[in-house]
């Protein structure tokens, strides 16, 4: 079985490490790396490291042009498999600039990406439909390229429901609101994005989602505690303390850890699932590239995570 991961706006990522960002000056790089990138790729990278055999990540998305060929080669070097619809446009290139002196000031420059034709989108849908019947889970994350409707993830989640496949949504804006109407099992969102779409009524919007059938809503907030409303109740999660090298991709690592825990130890309960997800997010922050810092034990980090039960009133007050 595979965990299917949307990668509709895959990228070649240039990671540039500088001592300090000084606008208007020439920077001498301390280090630089070229990687496959995008939120879906970040999720797949962590899942691949968590378990080399099962659940195996399978990226489903678009690749095109010379940059697309480079991206596919970079993915193959990491052992990351994909079902790719070929497009006439060029796969985008994105940049991440990390300050060695202050990693929390990382700057991310995301290109919009190529425009997708109706024929290319049809090819993608055929690939998704072919994979869903044997999938263990579906993760819809990342931006939508030009030419793709804001309702795209809603269609994916509706198909997952038809096949009784666990689904997780990590999106923003109009695409998030549309996909939430299709009732994913889990919505993972950061606090700023929740404020933007809820228009000041975060608790009410979460209640509406859960009344529709969403099982869990998880709200991350950078280095601050994560809030979660789950089938086992409401929780506040404090991540373990690590030396941060780059926080880019920590939300994606959180998603990967959560899905891995839900699939491999479903009986463990949500407190354990949330602790393991927090451990994965922290291990990502301790790595200069998106992924898991190899020198840290996820088991130890999960033990260091603090998961506190909250009443519904306390949960609402912390939003």
PDB file of N, CA and C in Angstrom, residues 4 16 42 128 154 156 191 229 242 250 254 260 271:
ATOM      1  N   UNK A   4      -0.623   8.224  -0.860  1.00  0.00           N
ATOM      2  CA  UNK A   4      -0.620   9.110  -2.022  1.00  0.00           C
ATOM      3  C   UNK A   4      -0.485  10.553  -1.545  1.00  0.00           C
ATOM      4  N   UNK A  16      20.004  28.242  -0.151  1.00  0.00           N
ATOM      5  CA  UNK A  16      21.165  29.114  -0.058  1.00  0.00           C
ATOM      6  C   UNK A  16      21.382  29.482   1.404  1.00  0.00           C
ATOM      7  N   UNK A  42       8.310  17.323   0.549  1.00  0.00           N
ATOM      8  CA  UNK A  42       8.778  17.330   1.939  1.00  0.00           C
ATOM      9  C   UNK A  42       8.103  16.243   2.765  1.00  0.00           C
ATOM     10  N   UNK A 128      -4.448   9.406 -10.518  1.00  0.00           N
ATOM     11  CA  UNK A 128      -4.985   9.357  -9.162  1.00  0.00           C
ATOM     12  C   UNK A 128      -6.007   8.237  -9.022  1.00  0.00           C
ATOM     13  N   UNK A 154     -10.882  19.251  -3.315  1.00  0.00           N
ATOM     14  CA  UNK A 154     -12.204  18.741  -2.949  1.00  0.00           C
ATOM     15  C   UNK A 154     -12.532  17.492  -3.758  1.00  0.00           C
ATOM     16  N   UNK A 156     -10.326  15.369  -5.052  1.00  0.00           N
ATOM     17  CA  UNK A 156      -9.456  14.294  -4.580  1.00  0.00           C
ATOM     18  C   UNK A 156     -10.019  13.674  -3.299  1.00  0.00           C
ATOM     19  N   UNK A 191      -2.122  28.636  12.383  1.00  0.00           N
ATOM     20  CA  UNK A 191      -3.030  29.576  13.033  1.00  0.00           C
ATOM     21  C   UNK A 191      -3.307  30.798  12.163  1.00  0.00           C
ATOM     22  N   UNK A 229      -8.196  19.348  18.003  1.00  0.00           N
ATOM     23  CA  UNK A 229      -9.512  18.845  18.398  1.00  0.00           C
ATOM     24  C   UNK A 229      -9.688  17.514  17.679  1.00  0.00           C
ATOM     25  N   UNK A 242      14.670  21.849  20.527  1.00  0.00           N
ATOM     26  CA  UNK A 242      15.835  21.451  19.734  1.00  0.00           C
ATOM     27  C   UNK A 242      16.535  22.713  19.226  1.00  0.00           C
ATOM     28  N   UNK A 250       8.823  22.097   8.527  1.00  0.00           N
ATOM     29  CA  UNK A 250       8.446  21.441   9.783  1.00  0.00           C
ATOM     30  C   UNK A 250       6.962  21.064   9.798  1.00  0.00           C
ATOM     31  N   UNK A 254       5.450  17.327  10.268  1.00  0.00           N
ATOM     32  CA  UNK A 254       4.367  17.063  11.219  1.00  0.00           C
ATOM     33  C   UNK A 254       3.289  16.208  10.559  1.00  0.00           C
ATOM     34  N   UNK A 260       1.935   8.606   9.548  1.00  0.00           N
ATOM     35  CA  UNK A 260       2.678   7.377   9.840  1.00  0.00           C
ATOM     36  C   UNK A 260       2.190   6.749  11.140  1.00  0.00           C
ATOM     37  N   UNK A 271      -3.262  11.207  21.621  1.00  0.00           N
ATOM     38  CA  UNK A 271      -2.170  11.834  22.368  1.00  0.00           C
ATOM     39  C   UNK A 271      -0.826  11.332  21.853  1.00  0.00           C
TER      40      UNK A 271
END
